[in-house]
Short mmCIF file of C-alpha atoms in Angstrom, two decimals:
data_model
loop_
_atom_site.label_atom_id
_atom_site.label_comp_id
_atom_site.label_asym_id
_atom_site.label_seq_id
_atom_site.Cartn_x
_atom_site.Cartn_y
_atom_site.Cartn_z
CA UNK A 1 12.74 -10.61 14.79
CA UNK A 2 11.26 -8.61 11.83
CA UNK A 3 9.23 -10.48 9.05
CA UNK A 4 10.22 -8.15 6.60
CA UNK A 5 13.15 -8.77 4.95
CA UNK A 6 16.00 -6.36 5.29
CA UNK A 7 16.36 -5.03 1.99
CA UNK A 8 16.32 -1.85 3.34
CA UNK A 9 18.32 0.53 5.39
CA UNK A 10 15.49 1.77 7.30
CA UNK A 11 15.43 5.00 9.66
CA UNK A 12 14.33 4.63 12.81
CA UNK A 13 11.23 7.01 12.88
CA UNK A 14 7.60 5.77 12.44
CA UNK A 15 5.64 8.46 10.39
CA UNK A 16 2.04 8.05 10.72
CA UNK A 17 0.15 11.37 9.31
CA UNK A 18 1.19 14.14 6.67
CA UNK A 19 0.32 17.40 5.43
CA UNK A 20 1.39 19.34 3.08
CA UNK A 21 4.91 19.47 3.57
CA UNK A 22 5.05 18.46 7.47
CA UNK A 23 4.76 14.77 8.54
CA UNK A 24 4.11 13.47 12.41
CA UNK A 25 5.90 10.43 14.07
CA UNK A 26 4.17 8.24 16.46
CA UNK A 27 5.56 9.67 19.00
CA UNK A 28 3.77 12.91 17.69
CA UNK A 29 6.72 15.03 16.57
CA UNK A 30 7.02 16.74 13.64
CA UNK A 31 9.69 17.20 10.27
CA UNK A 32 9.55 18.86 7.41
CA UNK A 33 9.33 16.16 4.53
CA UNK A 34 11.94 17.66 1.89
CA UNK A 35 12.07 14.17 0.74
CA UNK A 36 8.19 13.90 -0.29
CA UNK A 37 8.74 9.82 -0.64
CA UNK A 38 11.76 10.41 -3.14
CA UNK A 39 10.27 13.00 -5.24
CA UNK A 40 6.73 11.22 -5.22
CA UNK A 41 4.37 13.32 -2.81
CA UNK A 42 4.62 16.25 -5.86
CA UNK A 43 1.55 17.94 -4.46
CA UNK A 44 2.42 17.29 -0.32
CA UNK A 45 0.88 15.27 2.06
CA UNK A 46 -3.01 14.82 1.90
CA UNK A 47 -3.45 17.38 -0.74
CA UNK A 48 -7.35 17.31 -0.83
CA UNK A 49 -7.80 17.44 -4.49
CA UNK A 50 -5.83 14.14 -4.22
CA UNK A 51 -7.94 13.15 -1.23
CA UNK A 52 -11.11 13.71 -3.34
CA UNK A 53 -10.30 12.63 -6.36
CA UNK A 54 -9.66 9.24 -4.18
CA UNK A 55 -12.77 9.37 -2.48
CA UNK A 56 -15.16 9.93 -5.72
CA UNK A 57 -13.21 7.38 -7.84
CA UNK A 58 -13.80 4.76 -5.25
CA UNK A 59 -17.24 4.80 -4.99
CA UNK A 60 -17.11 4.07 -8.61
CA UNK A 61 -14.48 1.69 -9.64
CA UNK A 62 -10.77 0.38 -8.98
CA UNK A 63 -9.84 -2.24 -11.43
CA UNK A 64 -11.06 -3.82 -14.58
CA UNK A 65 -8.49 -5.38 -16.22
CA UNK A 66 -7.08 -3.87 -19.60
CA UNK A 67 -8.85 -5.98 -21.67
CA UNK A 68 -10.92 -2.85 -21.99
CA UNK A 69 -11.46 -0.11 -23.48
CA UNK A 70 -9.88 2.87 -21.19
CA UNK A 71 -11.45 6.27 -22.00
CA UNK A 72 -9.77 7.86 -18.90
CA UNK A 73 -6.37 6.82 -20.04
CA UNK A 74 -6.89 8.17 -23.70
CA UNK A 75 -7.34 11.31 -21.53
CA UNK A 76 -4.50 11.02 -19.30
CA UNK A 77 -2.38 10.43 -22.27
CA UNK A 78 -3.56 13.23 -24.14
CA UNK A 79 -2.65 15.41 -21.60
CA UNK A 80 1.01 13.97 -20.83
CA UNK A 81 1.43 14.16 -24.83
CA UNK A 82 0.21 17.77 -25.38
CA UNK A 83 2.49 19.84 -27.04
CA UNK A 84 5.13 16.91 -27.35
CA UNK A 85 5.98 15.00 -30.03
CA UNK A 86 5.29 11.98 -28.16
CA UNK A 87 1.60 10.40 -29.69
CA UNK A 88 0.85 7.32 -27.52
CA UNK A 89 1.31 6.21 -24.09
CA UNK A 90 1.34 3.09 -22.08
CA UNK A 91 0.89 2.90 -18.17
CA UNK A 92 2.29 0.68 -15.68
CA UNK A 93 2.92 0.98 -11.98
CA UNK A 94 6.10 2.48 -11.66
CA UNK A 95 9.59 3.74 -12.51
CA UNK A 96 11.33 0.27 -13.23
CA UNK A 97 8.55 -0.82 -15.20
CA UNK A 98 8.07 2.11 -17.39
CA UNK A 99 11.72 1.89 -18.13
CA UNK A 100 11.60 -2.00 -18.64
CA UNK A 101 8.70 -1.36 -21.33
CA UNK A 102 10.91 1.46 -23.18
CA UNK A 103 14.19 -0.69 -23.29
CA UNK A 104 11.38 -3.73 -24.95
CA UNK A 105 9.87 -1.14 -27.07
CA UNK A 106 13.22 0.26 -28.25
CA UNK A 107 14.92 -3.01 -29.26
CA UNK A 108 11.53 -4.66 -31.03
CA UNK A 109 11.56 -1.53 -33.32
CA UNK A 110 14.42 -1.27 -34.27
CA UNK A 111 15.54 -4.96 -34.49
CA UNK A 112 18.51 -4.23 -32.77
CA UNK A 113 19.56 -5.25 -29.12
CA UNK A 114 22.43 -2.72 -27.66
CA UNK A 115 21.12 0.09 -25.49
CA UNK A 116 24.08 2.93 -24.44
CA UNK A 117 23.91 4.11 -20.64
CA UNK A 118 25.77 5.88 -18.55
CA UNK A 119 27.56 5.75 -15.28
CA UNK A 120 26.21 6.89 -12.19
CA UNK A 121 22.41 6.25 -14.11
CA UNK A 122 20.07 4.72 -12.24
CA UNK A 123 16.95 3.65 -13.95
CA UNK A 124 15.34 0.57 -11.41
CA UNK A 125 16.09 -2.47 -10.08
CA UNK A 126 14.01 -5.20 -12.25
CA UNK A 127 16.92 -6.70 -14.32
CA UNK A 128 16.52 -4.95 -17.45
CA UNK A 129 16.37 -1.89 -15.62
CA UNK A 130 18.94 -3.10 -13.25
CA UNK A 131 21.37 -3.69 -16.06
CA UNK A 132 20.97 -0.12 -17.91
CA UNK A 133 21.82 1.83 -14.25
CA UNK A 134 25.24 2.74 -14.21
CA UNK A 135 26.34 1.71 -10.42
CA UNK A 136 28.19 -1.69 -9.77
CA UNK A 137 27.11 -1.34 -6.36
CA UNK A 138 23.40 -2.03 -7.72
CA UNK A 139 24.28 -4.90 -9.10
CA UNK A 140 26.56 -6.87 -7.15
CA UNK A 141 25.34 -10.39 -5.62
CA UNK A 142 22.97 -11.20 -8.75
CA UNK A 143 25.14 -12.75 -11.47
CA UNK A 144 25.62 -11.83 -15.11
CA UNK A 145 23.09 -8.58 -15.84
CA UNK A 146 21.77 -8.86 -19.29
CA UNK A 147 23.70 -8.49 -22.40
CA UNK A 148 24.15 -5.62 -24.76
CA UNK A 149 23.84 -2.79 -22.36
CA UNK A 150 27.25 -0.45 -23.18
CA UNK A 151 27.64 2.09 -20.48
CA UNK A 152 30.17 5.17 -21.21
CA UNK A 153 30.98 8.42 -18.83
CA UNK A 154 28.19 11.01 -18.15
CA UNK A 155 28.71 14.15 -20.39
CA UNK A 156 31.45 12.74 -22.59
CA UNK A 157 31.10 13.59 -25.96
CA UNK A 158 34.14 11.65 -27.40
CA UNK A 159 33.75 8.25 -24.93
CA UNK A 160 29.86 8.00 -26.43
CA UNK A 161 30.80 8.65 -29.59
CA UNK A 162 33.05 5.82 -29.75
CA UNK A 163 30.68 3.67 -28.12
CA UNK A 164 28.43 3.73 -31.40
CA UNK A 165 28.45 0.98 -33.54
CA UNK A 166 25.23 0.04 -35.99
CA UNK A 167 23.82 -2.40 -33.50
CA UNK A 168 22.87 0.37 -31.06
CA UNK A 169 19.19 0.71 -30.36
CA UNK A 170 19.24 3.20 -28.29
CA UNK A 171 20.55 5.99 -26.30
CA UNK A 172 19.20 6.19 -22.35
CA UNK A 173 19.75 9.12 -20.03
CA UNK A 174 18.43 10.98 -16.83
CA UNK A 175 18.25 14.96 -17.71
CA UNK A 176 19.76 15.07 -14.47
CA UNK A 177 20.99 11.49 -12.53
CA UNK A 178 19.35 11.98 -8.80
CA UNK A 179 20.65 8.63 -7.61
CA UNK A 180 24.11 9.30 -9.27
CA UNK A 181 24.68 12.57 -7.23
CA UNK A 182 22.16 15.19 -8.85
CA UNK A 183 24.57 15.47 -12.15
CA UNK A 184 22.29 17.70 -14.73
CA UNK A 185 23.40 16.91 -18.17
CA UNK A 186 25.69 19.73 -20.11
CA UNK A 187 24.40 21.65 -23.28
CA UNK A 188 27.14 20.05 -24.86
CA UNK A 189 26.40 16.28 -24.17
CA UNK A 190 22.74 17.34 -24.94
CA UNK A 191 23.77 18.45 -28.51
CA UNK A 192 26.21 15.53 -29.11
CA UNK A 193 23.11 12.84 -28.00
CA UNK A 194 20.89 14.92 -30.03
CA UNK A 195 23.15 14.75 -33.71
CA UNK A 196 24.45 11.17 -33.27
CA UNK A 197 20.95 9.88 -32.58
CA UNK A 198 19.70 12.20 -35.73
CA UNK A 199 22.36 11.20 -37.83
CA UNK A 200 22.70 7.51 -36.75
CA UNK A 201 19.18 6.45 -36.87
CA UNK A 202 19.78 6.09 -32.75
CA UNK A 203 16.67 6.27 -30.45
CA UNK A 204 16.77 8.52 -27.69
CA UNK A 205 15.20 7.49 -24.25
CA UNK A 206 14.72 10.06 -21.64
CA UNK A 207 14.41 8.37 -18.03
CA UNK A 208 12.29 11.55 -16.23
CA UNK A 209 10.72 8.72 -13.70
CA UNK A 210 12.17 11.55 -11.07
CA UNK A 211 12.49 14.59 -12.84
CA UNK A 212 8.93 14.60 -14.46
CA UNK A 213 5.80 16.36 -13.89
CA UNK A 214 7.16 19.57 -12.77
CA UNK A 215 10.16 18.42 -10.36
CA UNK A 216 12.76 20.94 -12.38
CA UNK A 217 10.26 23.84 -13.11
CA UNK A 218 8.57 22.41 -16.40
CA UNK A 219 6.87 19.60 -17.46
CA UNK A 220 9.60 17.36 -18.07
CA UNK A 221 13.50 18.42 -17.36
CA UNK A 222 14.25 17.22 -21.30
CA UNK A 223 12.47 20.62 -22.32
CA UNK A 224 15.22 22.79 -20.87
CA UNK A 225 17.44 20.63 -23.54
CA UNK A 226 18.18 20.35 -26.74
CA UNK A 227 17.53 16.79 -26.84
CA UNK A 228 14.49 15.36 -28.36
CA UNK A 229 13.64 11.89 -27.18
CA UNK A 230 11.35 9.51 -28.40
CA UNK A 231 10.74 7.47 -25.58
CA UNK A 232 10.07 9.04 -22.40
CA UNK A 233 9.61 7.29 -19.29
CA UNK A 234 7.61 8.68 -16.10
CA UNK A 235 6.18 7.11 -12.63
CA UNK A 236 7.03 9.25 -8.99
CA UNK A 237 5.65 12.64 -9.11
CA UNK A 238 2.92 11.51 -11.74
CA UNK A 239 0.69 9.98 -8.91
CA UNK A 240 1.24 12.29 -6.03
CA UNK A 241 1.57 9.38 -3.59
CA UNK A 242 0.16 6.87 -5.75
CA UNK A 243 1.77 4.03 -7.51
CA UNK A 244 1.66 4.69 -11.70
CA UNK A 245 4.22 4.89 -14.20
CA UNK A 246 3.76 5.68 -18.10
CA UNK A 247 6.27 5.41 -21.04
CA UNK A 248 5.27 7.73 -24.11
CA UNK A 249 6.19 7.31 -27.46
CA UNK A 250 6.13 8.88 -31.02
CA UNK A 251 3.84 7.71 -33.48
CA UNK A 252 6.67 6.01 -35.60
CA UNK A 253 6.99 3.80 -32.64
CA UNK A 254 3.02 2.53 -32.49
CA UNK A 255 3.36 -0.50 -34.44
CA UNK A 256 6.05 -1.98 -32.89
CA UNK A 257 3.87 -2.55 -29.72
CA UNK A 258 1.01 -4.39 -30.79
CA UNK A 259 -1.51 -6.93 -29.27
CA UNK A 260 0.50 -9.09 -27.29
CA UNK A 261 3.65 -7.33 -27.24
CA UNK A 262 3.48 -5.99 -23.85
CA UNK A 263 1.36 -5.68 -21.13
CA UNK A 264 0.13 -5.22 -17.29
CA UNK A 265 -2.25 -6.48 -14.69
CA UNK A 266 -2.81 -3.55 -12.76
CA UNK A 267 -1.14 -0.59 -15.09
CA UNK A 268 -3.12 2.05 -15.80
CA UNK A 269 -6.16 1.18 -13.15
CA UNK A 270 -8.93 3.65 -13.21
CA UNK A 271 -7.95 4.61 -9.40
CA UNK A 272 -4.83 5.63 -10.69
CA UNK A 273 -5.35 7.22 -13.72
CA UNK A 274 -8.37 9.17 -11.85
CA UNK A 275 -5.75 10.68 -9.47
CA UNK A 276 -2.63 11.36 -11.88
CA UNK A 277 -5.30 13.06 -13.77
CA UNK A 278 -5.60 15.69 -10.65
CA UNK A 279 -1.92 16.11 -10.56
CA UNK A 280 -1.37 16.92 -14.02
CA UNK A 281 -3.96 19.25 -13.89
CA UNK A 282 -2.62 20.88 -11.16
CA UNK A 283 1.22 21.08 -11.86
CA UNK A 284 0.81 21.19 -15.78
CA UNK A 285 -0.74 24.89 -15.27
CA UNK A 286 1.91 27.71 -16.02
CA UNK A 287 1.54 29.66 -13.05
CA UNK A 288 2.33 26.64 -10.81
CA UNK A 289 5.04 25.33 -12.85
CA UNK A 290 6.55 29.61 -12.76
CA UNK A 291 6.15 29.25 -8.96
CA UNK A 292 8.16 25.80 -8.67
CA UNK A 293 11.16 27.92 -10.62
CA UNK A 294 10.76 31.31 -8.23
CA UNK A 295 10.79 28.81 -5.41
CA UNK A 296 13.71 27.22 -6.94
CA UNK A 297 15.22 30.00 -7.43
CA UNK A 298 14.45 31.31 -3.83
CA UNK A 299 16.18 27.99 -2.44
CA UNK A 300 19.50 28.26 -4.35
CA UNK A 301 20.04 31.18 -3.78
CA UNK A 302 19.60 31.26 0.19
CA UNK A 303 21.62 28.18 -0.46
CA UNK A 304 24.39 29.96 -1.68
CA UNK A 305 24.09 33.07 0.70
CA UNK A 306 25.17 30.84 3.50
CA UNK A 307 27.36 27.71 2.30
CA UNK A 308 30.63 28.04 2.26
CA UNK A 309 32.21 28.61 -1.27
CA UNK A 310 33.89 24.81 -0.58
CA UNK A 311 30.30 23.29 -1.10
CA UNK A 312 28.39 23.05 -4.52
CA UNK A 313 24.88 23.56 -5.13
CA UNK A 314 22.81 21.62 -8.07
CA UNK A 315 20.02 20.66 -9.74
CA UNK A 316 17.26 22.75 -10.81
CA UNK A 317 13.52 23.44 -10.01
CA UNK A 318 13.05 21.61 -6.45
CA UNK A 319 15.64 18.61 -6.93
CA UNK A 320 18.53 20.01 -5.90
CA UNK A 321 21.69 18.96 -4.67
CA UNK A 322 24.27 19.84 -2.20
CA UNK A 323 28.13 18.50 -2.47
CA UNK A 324 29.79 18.53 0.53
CA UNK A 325 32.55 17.31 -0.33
CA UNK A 326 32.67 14.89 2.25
CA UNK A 327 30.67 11.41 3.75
CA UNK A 328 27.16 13.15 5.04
CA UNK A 329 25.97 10.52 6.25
CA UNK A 330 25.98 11.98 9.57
CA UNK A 331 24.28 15.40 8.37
CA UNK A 332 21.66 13.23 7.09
CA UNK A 333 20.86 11.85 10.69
CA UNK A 334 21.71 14.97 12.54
CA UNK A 335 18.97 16.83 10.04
CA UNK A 336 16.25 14.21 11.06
CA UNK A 337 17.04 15.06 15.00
CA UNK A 338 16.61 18.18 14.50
CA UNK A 339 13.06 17.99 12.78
CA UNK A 340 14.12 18.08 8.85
CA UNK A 341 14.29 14.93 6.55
CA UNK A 342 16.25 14.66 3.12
CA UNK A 343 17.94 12.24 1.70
CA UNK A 344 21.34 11.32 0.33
CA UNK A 345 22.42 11.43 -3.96
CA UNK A 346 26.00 9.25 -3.13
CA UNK A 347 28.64 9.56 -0.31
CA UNK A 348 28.97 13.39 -0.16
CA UNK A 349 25.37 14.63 -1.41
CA UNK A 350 22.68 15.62 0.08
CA UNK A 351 19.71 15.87 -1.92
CA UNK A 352 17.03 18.20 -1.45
CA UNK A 353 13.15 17.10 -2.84
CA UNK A 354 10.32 19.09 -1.23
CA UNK A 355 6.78 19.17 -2.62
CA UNK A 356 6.53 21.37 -4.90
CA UNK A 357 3.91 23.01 -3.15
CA UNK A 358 6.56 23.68 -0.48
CA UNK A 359 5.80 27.61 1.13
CA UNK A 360 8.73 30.29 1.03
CA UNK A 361 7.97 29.97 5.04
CA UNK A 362 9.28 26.24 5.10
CA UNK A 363 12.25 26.91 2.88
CA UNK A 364 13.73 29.44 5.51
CA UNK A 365 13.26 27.14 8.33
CA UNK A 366 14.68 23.97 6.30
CA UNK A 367 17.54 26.04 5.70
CA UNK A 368 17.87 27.03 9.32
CA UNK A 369 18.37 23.47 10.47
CA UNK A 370 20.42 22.38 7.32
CA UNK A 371 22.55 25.52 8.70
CA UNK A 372 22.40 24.41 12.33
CA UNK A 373 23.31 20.85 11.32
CA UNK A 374 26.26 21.98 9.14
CA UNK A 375 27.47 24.19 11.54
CA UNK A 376 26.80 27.41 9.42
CA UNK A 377 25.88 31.03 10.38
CA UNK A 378 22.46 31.71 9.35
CA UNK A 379 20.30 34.64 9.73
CA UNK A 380 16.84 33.22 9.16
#
């Protein structure tokens, strides 16, 4: 008997040790993590500017409550802001509660109470966040999900259109849906969210909780876009392995979360803030950010050179994609045997999510065993 509940479908490997991009059982074997905890471990396993910054930060201090004043997270915003239209931030402790705190701040603004989504989305399981994602399968078993969530097809133009009506707060979207199936959004849909929400007074809400801080080649995935959102939510990659989430907003937005509006018991901690700081410093630098597209680039491409013209490849920077066409839920197992570990985006996808730091080296070899495993010629 376990005294965990069973909420989860757990594999049946015990990893004890990391780095970099290689992780050890206890049995003392070794796989190359091209999951990185779901797009979390952004800098790899025990990255020792992480390690430090850990080490200094708590010999100093861990938690203080935000009734005060936070001069490290004026900094950490500032930095996530830079360049952006976004002006203030707020920090929590993870996806699903970044995304709660932009679906509050959207509705108290405006005054209005319907948010569009989309299917496939997947933005948390907390009910508010729960009730935005896109999947029935999500929600089944609860009850009724909260009202006034409308969700329309992904990269429909005409179905979203005639989903607005003037009690729409807001507009929600993942630049590319990873749970849904690694779906990117079309220049198209981009353009259509863009002009409605202009043109209808609309807010726009950009769920980058996994495609954020670097994970498709830039800062966030919404600058390869037209759109222009004024809520942003972030959490995974931010920490590098430790729990912290942020929503950022424009200035128009400030008022609408005053004193008392919103809050958090451990949001926004100096331990975390401390270490998100390292990150961003580290993957908000140009050069890094040009290697995470050559390695991107790298990837697809020896993607391409050896699956079969059936499969489909997508996704960009290092969250990428492959359709199968077919259940891979086998693959998925098979890959783990054989020393790799990914994960799956829906029935027939496998998904792809190494550190960024991830060496040309480690590619060829991950796609070595993905070709073993899918019974593919490859020359590497």
């Amino acid at each position: 008997m376990s005294f965990l509940f069973n909420n989860y479908s757990r594999r049946q490997i015990h990893i004890v040790s990391g780095k970099g991009t290689i992780v050890q059982d206890d049995k003392g074997k070794e796989y190359l993590d091209f999951i990185s905890g779901i797009a979390v471990n952004s800098l790899g396993h025990a990255h020792p500017a992480i390690v430090e910054t850990i080490k200094y930060q708590s010999e100093k201090l861990w938690h203080v409550s935000n009734l005060f004043e936070s001069p490290e997270q004026e900094k950490l915003a500032e930095k996530l802001a830079k360049d952006t239209q976004f002006a203030h931030a707020f920090f929590c402790n993870s996806g699903a509660e970044a995304n709660e705190a932009a679906i509050k701040l959207a509705r108290k603004h405006t005054g209005k109470h319907v948010i569009i989504t989309f299917e496939q989305s997947f933005h948390g399981r907390t009910f508010g966040a729960m009730s935005a994602t896109g999947q029935e399968k999500i929600k089944q078993g609860f009850g009724p999900m909260l009202e006034s969530f409308r969700t329309v097809p992904f990269n429909n133009p005409a179905a979203l259109e005639a989903a607005i009506s003037d009690d729409v707060a807001a507009i929600m979207l993942e630049v590319i849906q990873g749970e849904g199936g690694v779906h990117e959004v079309t220049a198209e849909f981009a353009d259509a969210i863009t002009n409605i929400c202009k043109s209808k007074g609309i807010l726009c809400i950009v769920d980058e909780v996994q495609t954020g801080i670097g994970r498709t080649g830039t800062r966030y995935a919404y600058e390869q876009t037209s759109l222009m959102p004024d809520i942003m939510t972030l959490a995974k990659g931010l920490g590098g392995g430790f729990p912290i989430g942020a929503m950022l907003g424009t200035s128009d937005l400030f008022e609408a979360f005053g004193p008392g509006s919103h809050g958090t018991t451990f949001g926004g901690n100096p331990l975390a803030v401390s270490v998100a700081q390292t990150v961003v410093n580290h993957i908000f630098d140009n050069s890094f950010l040009e290697e995470v597209q050559h390695k991107s680039d790298y990837l697809k491409g020896k993607l391409l050179e050896i699956l079969p013209t059936t499969y489909e490849v997508r996704g960009k920077g290092l969250l990428i994609g492959i359709d199968c066409k077919e259940d891979v839920t086998l693959f998925i197992r098979q890959a783990e045997a054989a020393g790799l570990l990914v994960v799956q985006a829906g029935p027939s996808v496998i998904r792809l999510l190494p550190p960024l730091t991830v060496t040309e080296d480690e590619i060829n070899h991950a796609i070595g065993l993905l070709a073993s495993v899918l019974h593919i010629p490859s020359t590497l």
